[in-house]
Amino acid sequence: MEARNLIRFLFLTVIVALLLLFTFTNLPYTLPLTNKAEELLDCSTNSRWCTSKNRFFQSNIKQPPKPTTPLHTADVPHHPLDPLTLNELNKVRSILLSHTLFLNSNTYALHSVVLEEPDKSVVLAWNHGEPLPPRKASVIARVNGQAHVFSVELSSGEVNLVDVGEHSGYPTMTIEDMTSSTWAPLGNADFNRSILARGVDLKDLACLPISLGWFGEKEENRRLIKVQCYSMEGTANFYMRPIEGLTVVLDMDTKQVVEIIDKGKNIPIPKAAGTDYRFSAQNSKINLVNPISIEQPKGPSFTIEDDHLVKWANWEFHLKPDPRAGVVISRVKVIDPITREMRNVMYKGFTSELFVPYMDPTDAWYFKTYMDAGEYGFGLQAMPLDPLNDCPRNAYYMDGVFAAGDGTPYVRSNMVCVFESYAGDIGWRHSESPITGLEIREVRPKVTLVVRMAASVANYDYIVDWEFQTDGLIRVKVGLSGILMVKGTSYVNMNQVNQEENLYGTLLSENVIGVIHDHYITFYLDMDIDGPPNSFIKVNIKREETALGESPRRSYLKAVRNTAKTEKDAQVKLKLYDPSEYHIVNPSKRTRVGNPVGYKLVPGGTAASLLDLDDPPQKRGAFTNNQIWVTPYNKSEEWAGGLFTYQSQGEDTLAIWSERDRSIENKDIVMWYTLGFHHVPCQEDFPIMPTVSSSFDLKPVNFYESNPILNIPPNNENDLPVCSASAESSA
């Protein structure tokens, strides 16, 4: 009977796993709305209730763009940087499967299939309407257990092997790797007995695939993963119900259990009560604010041409989803307010890596030092955005079209949204004091354009915004939300804890500890200020002492400019009491009065890693040793944690590349910036975290001759709809 029940549980678990795989890789699906559409006044459909100075907006109101679910079978590329289309992905798969290496293989998996971007010089020379450069795919595949990088020419079908050198690590996991690893332990009788001994029914089991970093030779020469499990009984938030101390080491290729560590048998599974975060599960519901929506009676001000070219106000840029980076912003240009010419600002920007080390050295936790982009695929973990809640009503949605492990294309629907944002912020203002006798009050509103994606990397959710302002500023913001990764404990109150005992975190609820951890998000920023030859200048703010009798003042500040000659000159650890500005300038282009044109990085989210530099996780995450790096442009150097990050030893990182100390003065250069967060969990983070955000700015510095938004108009009452609730909705 026990064997029959076990078979039944195994069969059920496989079915659940297949359904999860379907969810991860299937076509678009919808999510429940929290902001109910019927509660938001839509001036496009309720136009009789939207007036401006008693005039009705009706026929002139344009419908805002709605989320769509296109099949993408008719997509064609229009730009050299357009991602591979669904048809192109199918063609790549067909070409590879007919290749000798694949024909003679027993096993293969495609870990990455993306556009092989043309050389930068080719893209810069290309003009709209011209024929596209030859379309190529860059493919990372494992064939018979060996990793290869291929260049596939789509028109000719030619396949070339790319030499990327020796690497200790493995490619990014496929969705199939992750999904199959979660149910593979169920084929092991010892594991099943361990679960049942903890009082958990196999049907209530939820398991997570956890990358194990690298901690020595015993983990080399095979792809390993660790699996830890939770109880789903009584809650959708199984993350709050860990089966503490039970860890399975799994061979990811054979799906065989290598080792079972079970050291937490005396730790109870936390209760389910109070853990469910779903709106439908709340016993009491509170409406703190009335529904809010921004209406645009003339429609949005932005356009998206040929699926990927975004034009808004004075900005133009190329936008595409990416399975590893999430979103890639390219060919960023802005219109000069005087000459009206398009000026280059940035060639390419994206999230290069996310390093998340947990601060618990015990057996079940020491290895939790994630590289979310290189190990899991930041874009692969992007979920469909929820209209009205993730993005406002006026948003445009963009799908990602990616390749599964067997090369079959699938659609990640509504992965990216683009929308205009107005939060009552001010672009510029001045009111004259009455003592001058001048009655002046000039104010301009600040409206911005936001490109947003959200990735749910298991328990954690990341929201990444690229925000463009009309004054030329680009703000990159990261929001952290989702659910903490917690540790089970026997404690239910802090009065039980010995003062000398280290919990490695905070007791959040009965039997639940939120473990201290860090988040580091490293961005790749290929700045091209009026063209590729740029320089990095550190403008150090120094205190200067006045000479005796020179002034009533004893000290003042001055700016000391130092141009970085080589990479090591540009490595920056931020210091509060040794402040600097960080400029990227074009030394060959100057303003009317002689200043080099440029942009400056305005840091934010400045938490720095405190780990020992020789700690294995920090060796792999050595790109966080500095907050700022500058390297010469190299097409092969894009991923701060290395091309093959999984189980890597840290020999192919930004820190290693930069040790070459190459020349960067008046060169085509790339700036790297790391946003950092220290997270000491608190009870307000239970059972789901309110979003915490930080950002950095790329701000014009002598790029313009004067304020670029001096001549924009203020808001006028006649231009804005005044909406009131309908009689039906207020009844």
XYZ file of C-alpha atoms in Angstrom:
731
model
C 0.000 0.000 0.000
C 2.838 2.393 0.925
C 4.525 1.733 -2.442
C 1.247 2.348 -4.307
C 0.769 5.659 -2.468
C 4.324 6.643 -3.254
C 3.797 5.954 -6.965
C 0.588 7.975 -6.865
C 2.400 10.900 -5.224
C 5.241 10.687 -7.746
C 2.795 10.693 -10.649
C 0.932 13.688 -9.202
C 4.188 15.588 -8.649
C 5.344 14.986 -12.223
C 2.015 16.308 -13.497
C 2.371 19.409 -11.293
C 5.932 19.918 -12.533
C 4.817 19.682 -16.148
C 2.088 22.215 -15.453
C 4.689 24.503 -13.890
C 6.857 24.106 -16.967
C 3.857 24.959 -19.136
C 3.269 28.071 -17.035
C 6.896 29.151 -17.320
C 7.110 28.741 -21.064
C 3.604 29.080 -22.426
C 1.880 31.862 -24.285
C 0.360 34.838 -22.425
C -1.892 34.400 -19.473
C -3.770 36.888 -17.315
C -3.370 37.704 -13.648
C -6.047 38.851 -11.192
C -6.307 42.615 -10.854
C -6.127 44.455 -7.550
C -7.000 47.823 -9.040
C -10.321 46.854 -10.563
C -10.766 48.201 -14.052
C -14.359 49.156 -13.358
C -13.247 51.303 -10.405
C -10.966 53.465 -12.559
C -12.645 56.201 -14.522
C -11.748 55.768 -18.183
C -12.038 59.041 -20.065
C -11.951 57.089 -23.296
C -15.149 55.186 -22.510
C -16.830 57.497 -19.988
C -16.144 60.658 -21.959
C -19.419 62.263 -20.933
C -17.999 62.558 -17.435
C -14.655 64.094 -18.475
C -14.916 67.833 -18.926
C -12.538 70.723 -19.297
C -14.043 74.101 -18.469
C -17.476 72.515 -19.103
C -16.442 71.349 -22.578
C -16.812 67.626 -23.218
C -14.024 65.459 -24.632
C -15.639 62.828 -26.836
C -14.541 62.158 -30.388
C -11.078 63.624 -29.786
C -10.254 61.185 -26.999
C -7.894 58.472 -28.149
C -7.906 54.993 -26.716
C -4.734 54.244 -24.725
C -2.776 51.201 -25.906
C -4.032 47.953 -24.429
C -2.127 44.770 -23.571
C -2.151 42.460 -26.561
C -1.379 38.819 -27.179
C 0.092 38.692 -30.690
C 1.242 35.371 -32.095
C 4.469 36.958 -33.424
C 4.480 34.695 -36.477
C 4.535 37.703 -38.795
C 7.315 39.586 -36.974
C 10.242 40.720 -39.119
C 13.362 42.633 -38.048
C 13.634 46.315 -38.974
C 16.748 47.372 -37.058
C 20.221 45.787 -36.736
C 19.621 45.350 -32.993
C 16.112 43.870 -33.198
C 15.901 40.579 -31.282
C 15.544 37.299 -33.109
C 11.971 36.787 -34.253
C 9.924 33.672 -33.664
C 10.549 32.551 -37.245
C 14.265 33.220 -36.920
C 14.422 31.183 -33.708
C 12.739 28.294 -35.491
C 15.281 28.588 -38.289
C 18.209 28.573 -35.854
C 16.845 25.424 -34.254
C 16.461 23.752 -37.645
C 19.999 24.697 -38.697
C 21.550 23.423 -35.466
C 19.658 20.132 -35.414
C 21.003 19.326 -38.881
C 24.565 20.143 -37.809
C 26.950 17.192 -37.444
C 27.681 17.877 -33.770
C 23.991 17.716 -32.889
C 23.196 14.804 -35.196
C 25.843 12.707 -33.463
C 24.861 13.718 -29.931
C 22.900 11.821 -27.339
C 21.898 14.909 -25.388
C 21.862 18.624 -26.022
C 20.368 21.767 -24.548
C 20.290 25.327 -25.831
C 21.015 27.591 -22.880
C 20.921 30.851 -24.811
C 19.752 31.786 -28.308
C 19.954 35.524 -28.939
C 20.860 37.930 -31.685
C 24.572 38.114 -32.390
C 24.713 41.864 -32.617
C 26.657 43.319 -35.550
C 29.885 45.122 -34.785
C 29.316 48.478 -33.166
C 30.816 50.338 -36.124
C 28.329 48.649 -38.444
C 25.356 49.615 -36.271
C 26.551 53.207 -35.951
C 26.933 53.492 -39.726
C 23.484 52.023 -40.471
C 20.611 54.371 -41.333
C 16.895 53.697 -41.219
C 15.658 52.304 -44.531
C 18.961 50.721 -45.477
C 19.305 46.932 -45.828
C 20.014 45.196 -42.545
C 23.433 43.682 -41.872
C 23.470 39.858 -42.083
C 21.357 38.395 -39.288
C 23.235 36.028 -36.998
C 22.363 34.133 -33.841
C 24.663 33.640 -30.880
C 23.966 30.254 -29.332
C 25.272 28.787 -26.098
C 24.627 25.055 -26.111
C 25.703 22.004 -24.184
C 26.156 18.978 -26.403
C 27.027 15.664 -24.769
C 27.847 17.566 -21.594
C 30.262 19.989 -23.255
C 29.543 23.728 -23.505
C 29.936 25.431 -26.893
C 29.302 28.890 -28.284
C 28.079 28.992 -31.894
C 27.613 31.748 -34.413
C 24.758 30.868 -36.761
C 24.314 32.824 -40.006
C 20.607 32.706 -40.777
C 20.605 33.322 -44.525
C 23.337 30.817 -45.424
C 22.844 28.365 -42.574
C 26.561 28.501 -41.805
C 27.510 27.459 -38.265
C 30.817 28.506 -36.736
C 32.268 27.513 -33.383
C 33.357 30.549 -31.353
C 36.472 30.272 -29.209
C 35.665 31.871 -25.845
C 38.577 30.335 -23.958
C 38.524 28.038 -20.947
C 35.874 28.580 -18.300
C 35.390 26.899 -14.946
C 31.647 27.509 -14.904
C 28.587 26.444 -16.841
C 26.008 28.380 -18.873
C 22.836 29.884 -17.432
C 20.345 27.211 -16.411
C 17.443 26.557 -18.720
C 13.890 26.696 -17.400
C 13.796 22.939 -17.945
C 16.907 22.528 -15.747
C 15.218 24.385 -12.919
C 11.831 22.727 -13.219
C 13.082 19.159 -13.535
C 15.440 19.638 -10.582
C 12.548 20.441 -8.271
C 10.811 17.101 -8.760
C 13.835 14.842 -9.348
C 14.433 14.179 -5.602
C 11.005 12.518 -5.432
C 12.532 9.562 -7.250
C 14.715 8.905 -4.192
C 13.138 6.793 -1.436
C 15.389 8.227 1.303
C 14.296 11.751 0.397
C 10.628 10.789 0.487
C 11.061 9.157 3.878
C 12.761 12.311 5.166
C 9.826 14.435 3.998
C 7.238 12.138 5.536
C 9.227 12.020 8.784
C 8.877 15.809 9.004
C 5.096 15.407 8.892
C 4.714 16.777 5.371
C 2.458 15.061 2.855
C 4.172 14.665 -0.506
C 1.227 16.323 -2.223
C 1.895 19.481 -0.165
C 5.560 19.626 -1.127
C 7.098 22.590 -2.981
C 10.801 22.588 -3.792
C 13.223 25.198 -5.119
C 16.352 24.772 -7.273
C 19.182 26.633 -5.524
C 22.464 27.402 -7.238
C 25.327 26.311 -5.016
C 28.066 28.778 -5.966
C 31.547 27.272 -5.760
C 33.304 26.076 -2.619
C 36.048 23.707 -3.689
C 37.161 20.799 -5.812
C 34.466 18.367 -4.695
C 31.931 20.494 -6.591
C 33.880 20.526 -9.852
C 33.508 18.580 -13.119
C 29.751 18.136 -12.934
C 26.710 20.395 -12.827
C 25.305 20.273 -9.335
C 22.328 21.981 -7.780
C 20.884 22.002 -4.303
C 17.185 21.522 -3.650
C 15.343 22.659 -0.543
C 11.671 22.188 0.122
C 8.668 23.754 1.804
C 5.156 22.854 2.854
C 2.279 24.337 0.838
C -0.345 23.099 3.253
C -2.742 25.907 4.145
C -1.058 28.713 2.183
C 0.114 29.833 -1.233
C 3.113 31.402 0.499
C 5.067 28.206 0.978
C 8.311 30.223 1.329
C 7.243 30.961 4.924
C 7.033 27.232 5.725
C 10.562 25.864 5.177
C 11.512 22.295 5.965
C 14.620 23.593 7.687
C 17.940 21.776 7.462
C 16.936 19.367 4.689
C 19.092 19.853 1.601
C 19.436 17.612 -1.430
C 22.529 17.761 -3.616
C 21.493 16.791 -7.140
C 23.390 16.068 -10.340
C 21.538 18.359 -12.731
C 22.365 16.277 -15.810
C 21.591 12.776 -14.552
C 18.938 13.953 -12.028
C 20.502 11.574 -9.514
C 20.614 12.461 -5.827
C 24.260 12.836 -4.797
C 23.727 13.580 -1.119
C 20.952 14.259 1.384
C 21.764 16.476 4.369
C 19.116 16.374 7.084
C 20.103 18.371 10.175
C 16.929 20.151 11.204
C 14.670 17.392 12.457
C 14.005 19.228 15.732
C 12.943 22.444 13.993
C 9.180 22.720 13.497
C 7.652 23.851 10.225
C 6.233 27.353 10.778
C 2.476 27.750 10.851
C 0.524 28.702 7.717
C -1.785 31.191 9.460
C -1.165 34.789 8.453
C 1.232 33.990 5.619
C -1.019 34.175 2.554
C -0.548 37.499 0.739
C -3.275 37.122 -1.893
C -6.045 39.719 -1.769
C -8.676 36.994 -1.923
C -7.217 35.389 1.197
C -7.422 38.467 3.437
C -10.076 38.347 6.142
C -10.311 42.136 6.308
C -9.772 44.518 3.412
C -8.961 48.200 3.781
C -9.415 50.892 1.135
C -6.904 53.547 2.200
C -7.142 55.658 -0.950
C -9.557 56.180 -3.800
C -8.625 54.693 -7.203
C -6.306 56.921 -9.217
C -5.568 56.993 -12.913
C -3.847 59.409 -15.293
C -5.957 60.194 -18.341
C -4.554 61.388 -21.662
C -7.386 62.778 -23.799
C -5.055 63.249 -26.768
C -3.443 59.866 -26.304
C 0.114 59.058 -25.209
C 2.966 61.273 -26.389
C 5.244 58.370 -27.247
C 5.303 56.080 -30.256
C 6.932 52.714 -30.795
C 7.911 52.239 -34.422
C 8.741 48.892 -35.970
C 8.084 47.154 -32.627
C 11.290 48.332 -30.897
C 12.119 51.965 -31.711
C 10.775 54.242 -28.958
C 10.260 57.951 -29.648
C 9.103 60.348 -26.947
C 9.466 64.096 -26.464
C 13.137 64.740 -27.275
C 14.272 61.113 -26.881
C 14.761 58.175 -29.207
C 16.091 54.715 -28.293
C 15.924 51.037 -29.198
C 14.281 48.682 -26.698
C 14.289 44.897 -26.587
C 13.677 42.125 -24.061
C 16.602 39.814 -23.324
C 16.572 36.406 -21.604
C 19.632 37.164 -19.473
C 19.609 40.939 -18.960
C 15.841 41.473 -18.844
C 15.720 44.589 -21.019
C 18.367 46.221 -23.194
C 18.268 49.930 -24.016
C 20.360 50.840 -27.078
C 21.193 53.723 -29.412
C 19.952 56.342 -26.965
C 19.759 59.768 -28.596
C 18.329 63.122 -27.584
C 17.341 66.149 -29.653
C 19.391 69.279 -29.057
C 16.946 72.134 -28.301
C 19.008 74.657 -30.297
C 20.356 72.787 -33.320
C 17.477 70.226 -33.404
C 20.001 67.528 -34.279
C 19.917 64.049 -32.722
C 22.841 63.637 -30.346
C 24.253 60.343 -29.069
C 24.144 59.705 -25.336
C 24.464 55.949 -24.770
C 25.099 53.060 -27.123
C 23.859 50.332 -24.804
C 22.689 49.871 -21.222
C 21.380 46.855 -19.307
C 21.471 44.889 -16.060
C 24.675 42.861 -16.269
C 24.484 40.879 -13.030
C 22.683 40.601 -9.684
C 24.704 39.240 -6.762
C 22.712 38.221 -3.671
C 24.790 36.726 -0.834
C 23.018 35.577 2.342
C 24.833 36.078 5.640
C 24.418 32.703 7.293
C 27.474 30.385 7.305
C 25.616 27.260 8.509
C 25.299 24.072 6.457
C 21.889 24.782 4.931
C 22.678 28.410 4.060
C 26.363 29.156 3.368
C 26.027 28.465 -0.367
C 23.110 30.868 -0.920
C 25.081 33.463 -2.868
C 23.024 33.864 -6.007
C 23.956 35.354 -9.383
C 20.431 35.959 -10.621
C 21.294 36.937 -14.216
C 24.146 34.543 -14.955
C 22.705 31.529 -13.138
C 18.936 31.880 -13.554
C 18.486 34.380 -16.400
C 17.007 37.692 -15.253
C 14.821 37.910 -18.349
C 13.817 34.254 -18.136
C 12.381 35.023 -14.699
C 10.387 38.039 -15.926
C 6.685 37.502 -15.437
C 3.791 39.086 -17.372
C 3.111 42.542 -15.990
C -0.256 43.154 -14.351
C -2.163 45.970 -16.117
C -3.353 48.795 -13.822
C -1.077 47.612 -10.985
C 2.370 46.959 -12.419
C 1.801 49.586 -15.098
C -0.797 52.361 -15.442
C -3.664 52.486 -17.911
C -1.673 54.384 -20.533
C 1.048 51.728 -20.812
C 2.232 49.966 -23.961
C 3.273 46.326 -23.517
C 6.079 44.447 -25.219
C 6.487 40.672 -25.324
C 9.690 38.702 -25.072
C 10.218 35.902 -27.600
C 12.758 33.406 -26.277
C 14.002 29.878 -26.973
C 13.322 26.943 -24.672
C 15.998 24.367 -23.884
C 15.221 22.392 -27.047
C 15.279 25.561 -29.160
C 11.510 25.847 -29.544
C 10.449 29.508 -29.339
C 7.918 30.672 -26.769
C 6.395 34.020 -25.858
C 6.750 35.774 -22.519
C 3.742 38.051 -22.847
C 3.590 41.621 -21.512
C 7.160 41.346 -20.236
C 7.994 45.045 -20.609
C 5.804 48.102 -20.350
C 6.373 51.678 -21.515
C 4.342 54.553 -20.094
C 4.365 58.249 -19.329
C 4.461 59.144 -15.679
C 3.371 62.267 -13.829
C 3.477 62.269 -10.039
C 3.092 65.991 -9.432
C 6.855 66.527 -9.658
C 8.312 69.818 -10.843
C 10.616 70.227 -13.842
C 11.727 73.701 -12.771
C 10.237 76.669 -10.954
C 10.845 80.152 -9.616
C 8.617 82.618 -7.794
C 9.866 86.132 -7.228
C 9.846 87.551 -3.723
C 7.405 90.451 -3.103
C 10.323 92.643 -2.002
C 11.475 92.855 -5.646
C 8.142 94.213 -6.808
C 8.063 91.607 -9.602
C 4.979 89.424 -9.789
C 6.566 86.305 -11.289
C 5.589 82.689 -10.703
C 6.892 80.288 -13.307
C 6.560 76.514 -12.841
C 6.880 73.610 -15.272
C 5.554 70.106 -14.573
C 7.819 67.094 -14.869
C 6.474 64.312 -17.081
C 8.758 61.334 -17.674
C 8.821 58.193 -19.810
C 9.308 54.897 -17.983
C 10.442 51.537 -19.356
C 9.648 48.836 -16.782
C 10.169 45.141 -16.282
C 9.659 42.942 -13.219
C 11.392 39.643 -12.575
C 10.291 37.106 -9.979
C 13.421 35.124 -9.178
C 11.699 32.488 -7.043
C 10.761 34.352 -3.841
C 12.236 37.774 -4.677
C 10.735 40.297 -7.079
C 12.826 42.963 -8.797
C 11.315 45.975 -10.560
C 13.716 47.716 -12.942
C 12.805 51.120 -14.388
C 14.625 53.142 -17.014
C 13.158 56.631 -16.704
C 13.782 59.367 -19.278
C 13.280 63.056 -18.456
C 12.873 65.934 -20.877
C 15.860 67.731 -19.307
C 18.163 64.973 -20.589
C 18.425 62.995 -17.349
C 18.156 59.191 -17.337
C 17.228 57.599 -14.015
C 17.731 53.875 -13.451
C 15.725 52.583 -10.506
C 15.552 49.151 -8.905
C 12.722 48.153 -6.582
C 12.915 45.112 -4.302
C 9.758 43.333 -3.242
C 8.397 39.816 -3.069
C 8.987 37.368 -0.258
C 11.931 36.883 2.057
C 13.909 33.673 2.018
C 13.452 32.607 5.625
C 14.927 30.109 8.025
C 12.991 27.827 10.326
C 13.751 28.007 14.047
C 12.483 26.519 17.303
C 12.083 30.028 18.759
C 8.697 31.719 18.943
C 9.749 34.800 20.925
C 12.971 36.752 21.404
C 12.820 36.135 25.150
C 13.881 32.548 24.391
C 17.065 33.598 22.613
C 20.368 33.752 24.446
C 21.875 37.216 23.917
C 25.129 35.700 22.704
C 23.445 33.507 20.108
C 23.633 34.644 16.494
C 20.345 34.159 14.680
C 21.890 35.464 11.419
C 18.777 37.560 11.022
C 15.550 38.731 12.642
C 12.768 36.714 14.260
C 9.816 37.791 12.101
C 7.101 35.480 13.364
C 6.823 32.300 15.390
C 9.529 29.861 14.144
C 10.541 32.186 11.271
C 13.870 34.025 10.887
C 14.486 36.473 8.054
C 18.168 36.035 7.187
C 20.367 39.099 6.604
C 21.484 39.455 2.994
C 22.742 41.896 0.378
C 21.624 42.800 -3.134
C 24.061 44.143 -5.710
C 22.774 45.062 -9.158
C 25.542 45.867 -11.621
C 24.703 47.878 -14.730
C 26.601 47.971 -18.018
C 26.582 51.532 -19.411
C 28.265 52.034 -22.779
C 28.161 55.817 -22.836
C 28.772 57.482 -26.212
C 28.571 61.206 -25.493
C 28.387 62.760 -28.965
C 30.196 59.691 -30.280
C 32.377 56.847 -28.966
C 35.721 58.561 -28.024
C 35.046 59.551 -24.398
C 37.036 60.080 -21.201
C 36.270 59.493 -17.520
C 36.915 62.429 -15.205
C 36.809 62.236 -11.430
C 35.906 65.684 -10.106
C 37.117 65.601 -6.523
C 35.467 68.076 -4.133
C 38.303 69.348 -1.946
C 38.413 71.689 1.008
C 40.682 74.644 0.429
C 42.035 76.749 3.305
C 42.188 80.525 2.868
C 45.422 82.347 3.497
C 45.755 84.486 6.613
C 44.003 87.799 5.972
C 42.686 86.711 2.569
C 39.045 86.506 3.632
C 36.767 86.389 6.669
C 36.186 82.784 5.560
C 38.651 80.116 6.727
C 37.786 77.488 4.120
C 35.817 76.771 0.970
C 35.377 73.954 -1.535
C 36.927 73.625 -4.955
C 36.603 71.088 -7.755
C 39.781 69.262 -8.787
C 39.439 67.447 -12.104
C 41.485 64.334 -12.794
C 41.183 62.464 -16.085
C 41.588 58.700 -15.714
C 44.376 57.415 -17.940
C 43.882 53.685 -17.334
C 41.295 51.337 -15.838
C 42.756 51.375 -12.326
C 42.526 55.164 -12.238
C 38.758 54.800 -12.721
C 38.058 52.194 -10.037
C 35.969 53.979 -7.417
C 34.939 53.075 -3.889
C 32.440 55.709 -2.820
C 33.347 57.670 0.302
C 31.002 60.035 2.105
C 33.775 62.341 3.364
C 35.857 62.243 0.188
C 33.172 63.250 -2.325
C 33.546 63.397 -6.070
C 31.509 63.774 -9.213
C 32.013 61.226 -11.965
C 31.896 62.587 -15.494
C 31.964 60.905 -18.871
C 32.963 63.577 -21.389
C 33.771 63.892 -25.046
C 37.059 65.824 -24.985
C 36.784 66.701 -28.677
C 33.355 68.391 -28.331
C 32.993 71.610 -26.353
C 30.250 74.054 -25.526
C 30.146 77.648 -26.692
C 32.179 78.722 -23.657
C 34.688 75.879 -23.876
C 33.523 73.139 -21.485
C 33.750 69.530 -22.670
C 30.267 68.078 -23.234
C 29.370 65.229 -20.950
C 27.144 63.336 -18.573
C 27.753 62.556 -14.933
C 26.881 59.542 -12.863
C 24.964 60.517 -9.712
C 25.310 57.517 -7.375
C 22.529 56.063 -5.251
C 22.028 52.760 -3.462
C 25.605 52.908 -2.211
C 25.779 49.857 0.074
C 29.147 48.138 -0.420
C 30.142 44.529 0.115
C 31.813 43.865 3.462
C 32.758 40.260 2.722
C 36.372 39.114 2.839
C 37.904 39.465 -0.629
C 39.078 35.836 -0.408
C 35.648 34.504 0.571
C 34.635 32.244 -2.374
C 31.337 34.107 -3.004
C 33.155 37.445 -3.102
C 35.754 36.072 -5.512
C 32.887 35.227 -7.851
C 31.222 38.564 -7.117
C 34.424 40.603 -7.271
C 32.722 43.061 -9.618
C 31.198 44.512 -6.411
C 34.633 45.341 -4.971
C 34.133 48.825 -6.423
C 30.947 50.766 -7.104
C 32.328 52.228 -10.352
C 34.558 50.698 -13.008
C 35.467 51.975 -16.453
C 36.783 49.634 -19.136
C 37.603 50.004 -22.818
C 34.777 48.790 -25.032
C 35.117 45.086 -25.800
C 32.233 43.247 -27.419
C 33.029 40.098 -25.433
C 32.967 41.853 -22.035
C 29.323 42.357 -21.131
C 28.573 40.057 -18.192
C 30.199 41.276 -14.969
C 30.135 37.788 -13.441
C 31.534 36.132 -16.562
C 30.033 34.417 -19.590
C 29.584 31.055 -17.824
C 28.589 32.023 -14.289
C 27.075 28.842 -12.891
C 29.623 27.183 -10.520
C 32.287 29.557 -11.813
C 35.336 30.267 -9.679
C 35.622 33.975 -10.451
C 38.325 33.824 -13.108
C 36.229 35.627 -15.754
C 34.768 38.702 -14.085
C 34.859 42.455 -14.521
C 37.485 42.603 -11.760
C 39.783 40.231 -13.677
C 39.373 42.088 -16.979
C 40.108 45.408 -15.330
C 43.364 44.114 -13.823
C 44.884 44.544 -17.287
C 44.785 48.279 -16.607
C 44.145 49.188 -20.228
C 44.121 52.730 -21.540
C 40.724 54.473 -21.309
C 41.497 58.121 -22.049
C 39.708 59.423 -25.144
C 38.624 55.883 -26.041
C 35.377 54.039 -26.635
C 34.675 53.219 -22.978
C 32.091 51.437 -20.844
C 31.107 52.522 -17.339
C 29.823 49.986 -14.805
C 27.834 50.971 -11.740
C 26.608 48.776 -8.894
C 23.522 49.631 -6.867
C 23.840 48.075 -3.415
C 21.351 47.213 -0.665
C 22.002 45.795 2.802
C 18.833 44.081 4.016
C 18.356 43.373 7.697
C 14.802 41.966 7.649
C 12.107 43.379 9.934
C 8.588 42.308 10.850
C 7.088 44.676 8.282
C 8.673 42.402 5.647
C 6.401 39.530 6.734
C 4.677 37.836 4.969
C 5.512 39.916 1.861
C 7.770 42.932 1.570
C 6.670 46.480 0.802
C 8.804 47.651 -2.114
C 12.076 49.398 -1.259
C 13.796 51.250 -4.092
C 17.006 53.008 -4.947
C 18.312 54.601 -8.110
C 21.194 56.321 -9.842
C 21.122 59.096 -12.412
C 22.903 59.804 -15.659
C 22.685 63.578 -15.779
C 23.826 66.049 -18.457
C 26.832 68.098 -17.407
C 27.678 70.871 -19.899
C 26.002 68.731 -22.536
C 23.613 71.576 -23.398
C 24.313 75.267 -23.848
C 21.641 76.105 -21.259
C 18.536 74.661 -19.593
C 17.103 72.393 -22.340
C 13.501 72.706 -21.102
C 13.453 76.484 -20.719
C 10.844 76.925 -23.448
C 8.378 74.160 -22.563
C 4.888 75.434 -21.664
C 3.224 75.226 -18.260
C 0.050 73.234 -17.765
C -3.125 75.072 -18.718
C -6.530 74.275 -17.254
C -8.095 74.242 -20.712
C -5.769 71.447 -21.842
C -6.575 69.041 -19.011
C -9.648 66.852 -18.496
C -11.538 67.210 -15.246
C -13.074 63.841 -14.511
C -15.842 63.094 -12.049
C -17.376 59.785 -11.063
C -20.491 58.774 -12.932
C -23.842 58.696 -11.160
C -23.937 54.919 -11.608
C -20.553 54.334 -9.943
C -21.281 56.709 -7.058
C -24.721 55.302 -6.359
